[in-house]
Amino acid sequence: MQNNDIDNLLKTLTDLEKKVNETWLSSLAMRKIDEAHFSDHMHNPQSTPDNRKFYSVVGPSDEYLDNWINRNAPDKIVLDYACGNGGCALRAAAAGAKLSIGIDVSRESINNCKQSADQQNLTKNSFFLQGDCENTGLPANSIDIVICSGMLHHIDLSYGFPELRRIMKPGAIVFAYEALNYNPLIKLYRKLTPKLRTQFEAEHIISHKELRFASYFFDVRNVKYWHWFAIIAVPFRRTRIFKPLFRALLAIDAIILRIPGIRNMAWQFTFELIKRSEK
């Protein structure tokens, strides 16, 4: 993308930002308003979600995501889709993206993103916007890379996938990092902790059904499964046995999560969606 194209994209983003106000928010569907208020609370610096303990075992998948961003973001236009506090967008900006954009319906999240970008000296190649991921307002064929980190279950994919396809360039890539909806114990945990997610979110955890739906819009590739036995280490995360236990459980996961069917018990999975060339 040439500099004038970057300038035009920045102008579009600035124009979109000017339209964001309480009237805009109140015009959204009620599920989106609920999501905005819920995310404002969850991403408030004073809030500490009760499920953070489980993320003590996601190091391998986080490293995979980091490496993916470092390989693919340089000199690209990157969109962190429903960016939350902007971790992926900031990583992409630090990795050398021409422009790293974060969009989220939560005002609190976007404020956090802007503050972090300023603290990390990443304001020159990043832009954060409160917006509707199902109707971004971004120009068609403008995005090289999209990162979806734990967010696809927050949106209606019958709107989200067509919108992604519209704004992505031919050959552009979505990297998705999502919870998986098969393991009965994990599903039970979600049912017992309703305050940690909206009702819409809880009812739309991603499965292979959504991957099949994605294939109508994109080529699906590089599906990988993460974290099953490793979760057993969570209760020991503050003890001396955590590291050796975690390593042993990772070794088990590395074998068992390659087996079709059984790997569906993983907590999370990653995959890529490629926009086909337009004929």
PDB file of C-alpha atoms in Angstrom:
ATOM      1  CA  MET A   1       0.000   0.000   0.000  1.00  0.00           C
ATOM      2  CA  GLN A   2       1.403   3.388  -1.038  1.00  0.00           C
ATOM      3  CA  ASN A   3       1.680   6.326   1.366  1.00  0.00           C
ATOM      4  CA  ASN A   4      -1.322   8.087  -0.188  1.00  0.00           C
ATOM      5  CA  ASP A   5      -3.403   4.937   0.380  1.00  0.00           C
ATOM      6  CA  ILE A   6      -2.307   4.927   4.027  1.00  0.00           C
ATOM      7  CA  ASP A   7      -3.283   8.593   4.270  1.00  0.00           C
ATOM      8  CA  ASN A   8      -6.705   7.838   2.765  1.00  0.00           C
ATOM      9  CA  LEU A   9      -7.231   4.975   5.200  1.00  0.00           C
ATOM     10  CA  LEU A  10      -6.248   7.182   8.136  1.00  0.00           C
ATOM     11  CA  LYS A  11      -8.686   9.822   6.925  1.00  0.00           C
ATOM     12  CA  THR A  12     -11.455   7.217   6.814  1.00  0.00           C
ATOM     13  CA  LEU A  13     -10.592   6.109  10.340  1.00  0.00           C
ATOM     14  CA  THR A  14     -10.579   9.697  11.589  1.00  0.00           C
ATOM     15  CA  ASP A  15     -13.954  10.344   9.964  1.00  0.00           C
ATOM     16  CA  LEU A  16     -15.374   7.185  11.551  1.00  0.00           C
ATOM     17  CA  GLU A  17     -14.030   8.242  14.935  1.00  0.00           C
ATOM     18  CA  LYS A  18     -15.900  11.548  14.708  1.00  0.00           C
ATOM     19  CA  LYS A  19     -19.199   9.686  14.324  1.00  0.00           C
ATOM     20  CA  VAL A  20     -18.809   7.698  17.536  1.00  0.00           C
ATOM     21  CA  ASN A  21     -20.979   9.049  20.350  1.00  0.00           C
ATOM     22  CA  GLU A  22     -23.796   7.954  22.649  1.00  0.00           C
ATOM     23  CA  THR A  23     -26.324   8.322  19.831  1.00  0.00           C
ATOM     24  CA  TRP A  24     -24.257   5.974  17.672  1.00  0.00           C
ATOM     25  CA  LEU A  25     -23.972   3.435  20.489  1.00  0.00           C
ATOM     26  CA  SER A  26     -27.701   3.544  21.246  1.00  0.00           C
ATOM     27  CA  SER A  27     -28.456   2.856  17.563  1.00  0.00           C
ATOM     28  CA  LEU A  28     -26.775  -0.565  17.716  1.00  0.00           C
ATOM     29  CA  ALA A  29     -28.592  -3.845  18.296  1.00  0.00           C
ATOM     30  CA  MET A  30     -29.217  -4.522  21.986  1.00  0.00           C
ATOM     31  CA  ARG A  31     -26.796  -7.485  22.039  1.00  0.00           C
ATOM     32  CA  LYS A  32     -24.031  -5.118  20.875  1.00  0.00           C
ATOM     33  CA  ILE A  33     -24.921  -2.538  23.511  1.00  0.00           C
ATOM     34  CA  ASP A  34     -24.841  -5.303  26.137  1.00  0.00           C
ATOM     35  CA  GLU A  35     -21.446  -6.392  24.807  1.00  0.00           C
ATOM     36  CA  ALA A  36     -20.135  -2.817  24.984  1.00  0.00           C
ATOM     37  CA  HIS A  37     -21.224  -2.371  28.605  1.00  0.00           C
ATOM     38  CA  PHE A  38     -19.964  -5.829  29.604  1.00  0.00           C
ATOM     39  CA  SER A  39     -16.579  -5.220  27.967  1.00  0.00           C
ATOM     40  CA  ASP A  40     -16.328  -1.780  29.558  1.00  0.00           C
ATOM     41  CA  HIS A  41     -16.616  -3.498  32.931  1.00  0.00           C
ATOM     42  CA  MET A  42     -14.299  -6.426  32.136  1.00  0.00           C
ATOM     43  CA  HIS A  43     -11.591  -4.166  30.701  1.00  0.00           C
ATOM     44  CA  ASN A  44     -11.746  -1.629  33.482  1.00  0.00           C
ATOM     45  CA  PRO A  45      -8.295  -1.592  35.145  1.00  0.00           C
ATOM     46  CA  GLN A  46     -10.013  -2.165  38.508  1.00  0.00           C
ATOM     47  CA  SER A  47     -11.627  -5.405  37.285  1.00  0.00           C
ATOM     48  CA  THR A  48      -9.844  -8.773  37.550  1.00  0.00           C
ATOM     49  CA  PRO A  49     -11.773 -11.596  35.817  1.00  0.00           C
ATOM     50  CA  ASP A  50     -11.951 -14.796  37.861  1.00  0.00           C
ATOM     51  CA  ASN A  51     -10.798 -16.935  34.927  1.00  0.00           C
ATOM     52  CA  ARG A  52      -7.334 -15.379  34.614  1.00  0.00           C
ATOM     53  CA  LYS A  53      -5.794 -18.331  36.467  1.00  0.00           C
ATOM     54  CA  PHE A  54      -6.398 -20.589  33.464  1.00  0.00           C
ATOM     55  CA  TYR A  55      -4.225 -18.388  31.275  1.00  0.00           C
ATOM     56  CA  SER A  56      -1.168 -19.505  33.248  1.00  0.00           C
ATOM     57  CA  VAL A  57      -0.990 -22.485  30.847  1.00  0.00           C
ATOM     58  CA  VAL A  58      -1.423 -20.763  27.475  1.00  0.00           C
ATOM     59  CA  GLY A  59       2.258 -19.940  26.954  1.00  0.00           C
ATOM     60  CA  PRO A  60       2.743 -22.247  23.927  1.00  0.00           C
ATOM     61  CA  SER A  61      -0.251 -20.890  22.000  1.00  0.00           C
ATOM     62  CA  ASP A  62       0.638 -17.301  22.921  1.00  0.00           C
ATOM     63  CA  GLU A  63       4.168 -17.887  21.638  1.00  0.00           C
ATOM     64  CA  TYR A  64       2.728 -19.321  18.418  1.00  0.00           C
ATOM     65  CA  LEU A  65       0.602 -16.183  18.020  1.00  0.00           C
ATOM     66  CA  ASP A  66       3.563 -13.893  18.746  1.00  0.00           C
ATOM     67  CA  ASN A  67       5.732 -15.660  16.186  1.00  0.00           C
ATOM     68  CA  TRP A  68       2.933 -15.513  13.627  1.00  0.00           C
ATOM     69  CA  ILE A  69       2.539 -11.767  14.108  1.00  0.00           C
ATOM     70  CA  ASN A  70       6.295 -11.195  13.891  1.00  0.00           C
ATOM     71  CA  ARG A  71       6.425 -13.086  10.578  1.00  0.00           C
ATOM     72  CA  ASN A  72       3.329 -11.631   8.959  1.00  0.00           C
ATOM     73  CA  ALA A  73       2.810  -8.090  10.276  1.00  0.00           C
ATOM     74  CA  PRO A  74       5.888  -6.199   8.969  1.00  0.00           C
ATOM     75  CA  ASP A  75       4.996  -3.681   6.228  1.00  0.00           C
ATOM     76  CA  LYS A  76       1.336  -4.767   6.300  1.00  0.00           C
ATOM     77  CA  ILE A  77      -1.995  -3.167   7.157  1.00  0.00           C
ATOM     78  CA  VAL A  78      -3.164  -5.124  10.201  1.00  0.00           C
ATOM     79  CA  LEU A  79      -6.597  -5.191  11.825  1.00  0.00           C
ATOM     80  CA  ASP A  80      -7.031  -6.434  15.390  1.00  0.00           C
ATOM     81  CA  TYR A  81     -10.714  -7.325  15.123  1.00  0.00           C
ATOM     82  CA  ALA A  82     -12.625  -6.709  18.376  1.00  0.00           C
ATOM     83  CA  CYS A  83      -9.267  -5.815  19.841  1.00  0.00           C
ATOM     84  CA  GLY A  84     -10.086  -5.662  23.553  1.00  0.00           C
ATOM     85  CA  ASN A  85      -7.146  -3.952  25.237  1.00  0.00           C
ATOM     86  CA  GLY A  86      -5.218  -4.079  21.970  1.00  0.00           C
ATOM     87  CA  GLY A  87      -2.513  -6.593  22.749  1.00  0.00           C
ATOM     88  CA  CYS A  88      -2.350  -8.032  19.234  1.00  0.00           C
ATOM     89  CA  ALA A  89      -2.555  -4.648  17.510  1.00  0.00           C
ATOM     90  CA  LEU A  90       0.288  -3.333  19.655  1.00  0.00           C
ATOM     91  CA  ARG A  91       2.396  -6.431  18.956  1.00  0.00           C
ATOM     92  CA  ALA A  92       1.807  -5.929  15.233  1.00  0.00           C
ATOM     93  CA  ALA A  93       2.762  -2.256  15.448  1.00  0.00           C
ATOM     94  CA  ALA A  94       5.926  -3.153  17.358  1.00  0.00           C
ATOM     95  CA  ALA A  95       6.717  -5.818  14.736  1.00  0.00           C
ATOM     96  CA  GLY A  96       6.746  -3.173  11.996  1.00  0.00           C
ATOM     97  CA  ALA A  97       3.237  -3.031  10.586  1.00  0.00           C
ATOM     98  CA  LYS A  98       2.708  -0.071   8.277  1.00  0.00           C
ATOM     99  CA  LEU A  99      -0.507   0.553  10.150  1.00  0.00           C
ATOM    100  CA  SER A 100      -2.037  -1.496  12.948  1.00  0.00           C
ATOM    101  CA  ILE A 101      -5.733  -0.849  13.548  1.00  0.00           C
ATOM    102  CA  GLY A 102      -7.779  -1.936  16.539  1.00  0.00           C
ATOM    103  CA  ILE A 103     -11.580  -1.858  16.505  1.00  0.00           C
ATOM    104  CA  ASP A 104     -13.782  -2.675  19.473  1.00  0.00           C
ATOM    105  CA  VAL A 105     -17.305  -1.770  20.567  1.00  0.00           C
ATOM    106  CA  SER A 106     -16.048  -0.991  24.093  1.00  0.00           C
ATOM    107  CA  ARG A 107     -15.026   2.592  24.846  1.00  0.00           C
ATOM    108  CA  GLU A 108     -13.052   1.468  27.904  1.00  0.00           C
ATOM    109  CA  SER A 109     -11.050  -0.973  25.776  1.00  0.00           C
ATOM    110  CA  ILE A 110     -10.204   1.655  23.171  1.00  0.00           C
ATOM    111  CA  ASN A 111      -9.114   4.119  25.854  1.00  0.00           C
ATOM    112  CA  ASN A 112      -6.828   1.427  27.285  1.00  0.00           C
ATOM    113  CA  CYS A 113      -5.427   0.746  23.802  1.00  0.00           C
ATOM    114  CA  LYS A 114      -4.607   4.393  23.191  1.00  0.00           C
ATOM    115  CA  GLN A 115      -2.944   4.731  26.570  1.00  0.00           C
ATOM    116  CA  SER A 116      -0.819   1.619  25.957  1.00  0.00           C
ATOM    117  CA  ALA A 117       0.160   2.795  22.461  1.00  0.00           C
ATOM    118  CA  ASP A 118       1.319   6.093  23.934  1.00  0.00           C
ATOM    119  CA  GLN A 119       3.281   4.355  26.697  1.00  0.00           C
ATOM    120  CA  GLN A 120       4.973   2.046  24.169  1.00  0.00           C
ATOM    121  CA  ASN A 121       5.695   4.816  21.621  1.00  0.00           C
ATOM    122  CA  LEU A 122       3.536   3.093  19.006  1.00  0.00           C
ATOM    123  CA  THR A 123       1.142   5.916  18.146  1.00  0.00           C
ATOM    124  CA  LYS A 124       2.742   6.621  14.751  1.00  0.00           C
ATOM    125  CA  ASN A 125       1.681   3.311  13.210  1.00  0.00           C
ATOM    126  CA  SER A 126      -1.407   2.419  15.224  1.00  0.00           C
ATOM    127  CA  PHE A 127      -4.993   3.626  15.323  1.00  0.00           C
ATOM    128  CA  PHE A 128      -7.712   2.540  17.743  1.00  0.00           C
ATOM    129  CA  LEU A 129     -11.377   3.073  17.048  1.00  0.00           C
ATOM    130  CA  GLN A 130     -14.586   2.336  18.910  1.00  0.00           C
ATOM    131  CA  GLY A 131     -16.747   0.675  16.299  1.00  0.00           C
ATOM    132  CA  ASP A 132     -19.009  -2.146  15.183  1.00  0.00           C
ATOM    133  CA  CYS A 133     -17.074  -5.169  13.951  1.00  0.00           C
ATOM    134  CA  GLU A 134     -20.039  -6.362  11.904  1.00  0.00           C
ATOM    135  CA  ASN A 135     -20.148  -3.028  10.068  1.00  0.00           C
ATOM    136  CA  THR A 136     -16.681  -1.501  10.321  1.00  0.00           C
ATOM    137  CA  GLY A 137     -16.997   1.248   7.721  1.00  0.00           C
ATOM    138  CA  LEU A 138     -13.488   0.411   6.492  1.00  0.00           C
ATOM    139  CA  PRO A 139     -12.787   0.603   2.749  1.00  0.00           C
ATOM    140  CA  ALA A 140     -13.151  -2.558   0.674  1.00  0.00           C
ATOM    141  CA  ASN A 141      -9.928  -4.458  -0.089  1.00  0.00           C
ATOM    142  CA  SER A 142      -7.893  -2.413   2.390  1.00  0.00           C
ATOM    143  CA  ILE A 143      -6.597  -4.927   4.972  1.00  0.00           C
ATOM    144  CA  ASP A 144      -3.667  -7.367   4.619  1.00  0.00           C
ATOM    145  CA  ILE A 145      -3.837  -9.163   7.971  1.00  0.00           C
ATOM    146  CA  VAL A 146      -6.692  -9.683  10.442  1.00  0.00           C
ATOM    147  CA  ILE A 147      -6.144 -11.013  13.951  1.00  0.00           C
ATOM    148  CA  CYS A 148      -9.134 -12.513  15.765  1.00  0.00           C
ATOM    149  CA  SER A 149      -8.009 -13.331  19.286  1.00  0.00           C
ATOM    150  CA  GLY A 150     -10.808 -14.801  21.368  1.00  0.00           C
ATOM    151  CA  MET A 151     -13.500 -12.692  19.739  1.00  0.00           C
ATOM    152  CA  LEU A 152     -15.379 -14.563  17.001  1.00  0.00           C
ATOM    153  CA  HIS A 153     -17.875 -15.900  19.539  1.00  0.00           C
ATOM    154  CA  HIS A 154     -18.730 -12.307  20.458  1.00  0.00           C
ATOM    155  CA  ILE A 155     -20.211 -11.469  17.042  1.00  0.00           C
ATOM    156  CA  ASP A 156     -22.805 -12.785  14.596  1.00  0.00           C
ATOM    157  CA  LEU A 157     -20.645 -14.527  12.016  1.00  0.00           C
ATOM    158  CA  SER A 158     -23.357 -14.258   9.363  1.00  0.00           C
ATOM    159  CA  TYR A 159     -22.435 -10.569   9.383  1.00  0.00           C
ATOM    160  CA  GLY A 160     -18.842 -10.817  10.556  1.00  0.00           C
ATOM    161  CA  PHE A 161     -17.470 -13.146   7.875  1.00  0.00           C
ATOM    162  CA  PRO A 162     -18.940 -11.189   4.919  1.00  0.00           C
ATOM    163  CA  GLU A 163     -17.638  -7.952   6.441  1.00  0.00           C
ATOM    164  CA  LEU A 164     -14.163  -9.422   6.836  1.00  0.00           C
ATOM    165  CA  ARG A 165     -14.186 -10.685   3.261  1.00  0.00           C
ATOM    166  CA  ARG A 166     -15.271  -7.237   2.056  1.00  0.00           C
ATOM    167  CA  ILE A 167     -12.483  -5.297   3.780  1.00  0.00           C
ATOM    168  CA  MET A 168      -9.690  -7.824   3.135  1.00  0.00           C
ATOM    169  CA  LYS A 169      -7.482  -7.712   0.067  1.00  0.00           C
ATOM    170  CA  PRO A 170      -7.412 -10.827  -2.137  1.00  0.00           C
ATOM    171  CA  GLY A 171      -4.943 -13.212  -0.519  1.00  0.00           C
ATOM    172  CA  ALA A 172      -5.232 -11.492   2.866  1.00  0.00           C
ATOM    173  CA  ILE A 173      -5.101 -13.716   5.954  1.00  0.00           C
ATOM    174  CA  VAL A 174      -7.179 -13.982   9.113  1.00  0.00           C
ATOM    175  CA  PHE A 175      -5.428 -15.539  12.097  1.00  0.00           C
ATOM    176  CA  ALA A 176      -8.013 -16.793  14.601  1.00  0.00           C
ATOM    177  CA  TYR A 177      -7.264 -17.920  18.152  1.00  0.00           C
ATOM    178  CA  GLU A 178     -10.468 -19.188  19.752  1.00  0.00           C
ATOM    179  CA  ALA A 179     -11.966 -21.282  22.517  1.00  0.00           C
ATOM    180  CA  LEU A 180     -13.351 -24.617  21.296  1.00  0.00           C
ATOM    181  CA  ASN A 181     -16.841 -25.848  22.159  1.00  0.00           C
ATOM    182  CA  TYR A 182     -16.538 -29.624  22.673  1.00  0.00           C
ATOM    183  CA  ASN A 183     -14.927 -30.547  25.988  1.00  0.00           C
ATOM    184  CA  PRO A 184     -17.800 -31.330  28.416  1.00  0.00           C
ATOM    185  CA  LEU A 185     -15.869 -30.260  31.527  1.00  0.00           C
ATOM    186  CA  ILE A 186     -14.956 -26.918  29.988  1.00  0.00           C
ATOM    187  CA  LYS A 187     -18.559 -26.463  28.869  1.00  0.00           C
ATOM    188  CA  LEU A 188     -19.692 -27.199  32.434  1.00  0.00           C
ATOM    189  CA  TYR A 189     -17.266 -24.591  33.776  1.00  0.00           C
ATOM    190  CA  ARG A 190     -18.700 -22.014  31.387  1.00  0.00           C
ATOM    191  CA  LYS A 191     -22.220 -22.904  32.515  1.00  0.00           C
ATOM    192  CA  LEU A 192     -21.237 -22.490  36.180  1.00  0.00           C
ATOM    193  CA  THR A 193     -19.590 -19.085  35.613  1.00  0.00           C
ATOM    194  CA  PRO A 194     -22.225 -17.071  33.704  1.00  0.00           C
ATOM    195  CA  LYS A 195     -20.989 -13.724  35.039  1.00  0.00           C
ATOM    196  CA  LEU A 196     -17.739 -14.101  33.067  1.00  0.00           C
ATOM    197  CA  ARG A 197     -19.430 -13.748  29.677  1.00  0.00           C
ATOM    198  CA  THR A 198     -22.552 -12.410  28.005  1.00  0.00           C
ATOM    199  CA  GLN A 199     -25.375 -14.793  27.142  1.00  0.00           C
ATOM    200  CA  PHE A 200     -24.685 -14.310  23.422  1.00  0.00           C
ATOM    201  CA  GLU A 201     -21.006 -15.096  23.926  1.00  0.00           C
ATOM    202  CA  ALA A 202     -21.768 -18.219  25.960  1.00  0.00           C
ATOM    203  CA  GLU A 203     -24.114 -19.503  23.256  1.00  0.00           C
ATOM    204  CA  HIS A 204     -21.682 -18.980  20.374  1.00  0.00           C
ATOM    205  CA  ILE A 205     -18.386 -20.628  21.373  1.00  0.00           C
ATOM    206  CA  ILE A 206     -16.668 -21.737  18.167  1.00  0.00           C
ATOM    207  CA  SER A 207     -16.845 -25.310  16.836  1.00  0.00           C
ATOM    208  CA  HIS A 208     -16.169 -27.067  13.540  1.00  0.00           C
ATOM    209  CA  LYS A 209     -19.639 -25.960  12.459  1.00  0.00           C
ATOM    210  CA  GLU A 210     -18.361 -22.377  12.333  1.00  0.00           C
ATOM    211  CA  LEU A 211     -15.254 -23.505  10.446  1.00  0.00           C
ATOM    212  CA  ARG A 212     -17.468 -25.101   7.818  1.00  0.00           C
ATOM    213  CA  PHE A 213     -19.434 -21.858   7.608  1.00  0.00           C
ATOM    214  CA  ALA A 214     -16.172 -19.916   7.242  1.00  0.00           C
ATOM    215  CA  SER A 215     -15.240 -22.095   4.262  1.00  0.00           C
ATOM    216  CA  TYR A 216     -18.054 -20.490   2.241  1.00  0.00           C
ATOM    217  CA  PHE A 217     -16.159 -17.205   2.457  1.00  0.00           C
ATOM    218  CA  PHE A 218     -12.503 -18.213   2.825  1.00  0.00           C
ATOM    219  CA  ASP A 219     -10.013 -21.012   2.401  1.00  0.00           C
ATOM    220  CA  VAL A 220      -9.423 -22.591   5.833  1.00  0.00           C
ATOM    221  CA  ARG A 221      -5.940 -23.834   6.692  1.00  0.00           C
ATOM    222  CA  ASN A 222      -3.441 -24.571   9.495  1.00  0.00           C
ATOM    223  CA  VAL A 223      -5.954 -25.703  12.125  1.00  0.00           C
ATOM    224  CA  LYS A 224      -4.110 -26.476  15.382  1.00  0.00           C
ATOM    225  CA  TYR A 225      -5.395 -27.572  18.788  1.00  0.00           C
ATOM    226  CA  TRP A 226      -4.091 -26.331  22.149  1.00  0.00           C
ATOM    227  CA  HIS A 227      -4.316 -27.105  25.882  1.00  0.00           C
ATOM    228  CA  TRP A 228      -6.124 -30.102  27.238  1.00  0.00           C
ATOM    229  CA  PHE A 229      -4.046 -31.965  29.818  1.00  0.00           C
ATOM    230  CA  ALA A 230      -2.057 -28.778  30.475  1.00  0.00           C
ATOM    231  CA  ILE A 231      -5.105 -27.358  32.261  1.00  0.00           C
ATOM    232  CA  ILE A 232      -4.483 -29.870  35.069  1.00  0.00           C
ATOM    233  CA  ALA A 233      -1.473 -27.751  36.083  1.00  0.00           C
ATOM    234  CA  VAL A 234      -3.573 -24.654  36.849  1.00  0.00           C
ATOM    235  CA  PRO A 235      -4.211 -25.430  40.565  1.00  0.00           C
ATOM    236  CA  PHE A 236      -0.441 -25.821  41.043  1.00  0.00           C
ATOM    237  CA  ARG A 237       0.551 -22.548  39.336  1.00  0.00           C
ATOM    238  CA  ARG A 238       1.907 -21.014  42.569  1.00  0.00           C
ATOM    239  CA  THR A 239       3.792 -24.106  43.725  1.00  0.00           C
ATOM    240  CA  ARG A 240       7.271 -25.460  43.031  1.00  0.00           C
ATOM    241  CA  ILE A 241       5.914 -28.420  41.092  1.00  0.00           C
ATOM    242  CA  PHE A 242       4.136 -26.256  38.514  1.00  0.00           C
ATOM    243  CA  LYS A 243       6.981 -26.029  35.985  1.00  0.00           C
ATOM    244  CA  PRO A 244       7.917 -29.747  35.837  1.00  0.00           C
ATOM    245  CA  LEU A 245       4.256 -30.783  35.907  1.00  0.00           C
ATOM    246  CA  PHE A 246       3.389 -28.301  33.183  1.00  0.00           C
ATOM    247  CA  ARG A 247       6.249 -29.545  30.969  1.00  0.00           C
ATOM    248  CA  ALA A 248       5.081 -33.151  31.366  1.00  0.00           C
ATOM    249  CA  LEU A 249       1.483 -32.252  30.539  1.00  0.00           C
ATOM    250  CA  LEU A 250       2.597 -30.243  27.511  1.00  0.00           C
ATOM    251  CA  ALA A 251       4.397 -33.346  26.235  1.00  0.00           C
ATOM    252  CA  ILE A 252       1.163 -35.330  26.576  1.00  0.00           C
ATOM    253  CA  ASP A 253      -0.806 -32.607  24.783  1.00  0.00           C
ATOM    254  CA  ALA A 254       1.748 -32.527  21.964  1.00  0.00           C
ATOM    255  CA  ILE A 255       0.930 -36.167  21.214  1.00  0.00           C
ATOM    256  CA  ILE A 256      -2.763 -36.498  22.009  1.00  0.00           C
ATOM    257  CA  LEU A 257      -3.890 -33.271  20.331  1.00  0.00           C
ATOM    258  CA  ARG A 258      -2.707 -34.627  16.988  1.00  0.00           C
ATOM    259  CA  ILE A 259      -5.291 -37.416  17.082  1.00  0.00           C
ATOM    260  CA  PRO A 260      -8.482 -36.675  15.097  1.00  0.00           C
ATOM    261  CA  GLY A 261     -11.593 -36.681  17.259  1.00  0.00           C
ATOM    262  CA  ILE A 262      -9.699 -36.727  20.536  1.00  0.00           C
ATOM    263  CA  ARG A 263      -8.133 -33.339  19.777  1.00  0.00           C
ATOM    264  CA  ASN A 264     -11.614 -31.815  19.872  1.00  0.00           C
ATOM    265  CA  MET A 265     -11.288 -31.930  23.670  1.00  0.00           C
ATOM    266  CA  ALA A 266      -8.747 -29.085  23.516  1.00  0.00           C
ATOM    267  CA  TRP A 267      -9.584 -25.847  25.274  1.00  0.00           C
ATOM    268  CA  GLN A 268      -8.488 -23.648  22.352  1.00  0.00           C
ATOM    269  CA  PHE A 269      -7.640 -23.887  18.685  1.00  0.00           C
ATOM    270  CA  THR A 270      -6.062 -21.671  16.051  1.00  0.00           C
ATOM    271  CA  PHE A 271      -6.692 -21.491  12.333  1.00  0.00           C
ATOM    272  CA  GLU A 272      -6.170 -19.269   9.309  1.00  0.00           C
ATOM    273  CA  LEU A 273      -8.735 -17.968   6.830  1.00  0.00           C
ATOM    274  CA  ILE A 274      -7.509 -16.847   3.407  1.00  0.00           C
ATOM    275  CA  LYS A 275      -9.492 -14.556   1.141  1.00  0.00           C
ATOM    276  CA  ARG A 276      -9.670 -16.153  -2.284  1.00  0.00           C
ATOM    277  CA  SER A 277      -8.597 -14.156  -5.316  1.00  0.00           C
ATOM    278  CA  GLU A 278     -11.561 -12.533  -6.981  1.00  0.00           C
ATOM    279  CA  LYS A 279     -12.262 -13.855 -10.467  1.00  0.00           C
TER     280      LYS A 279
END
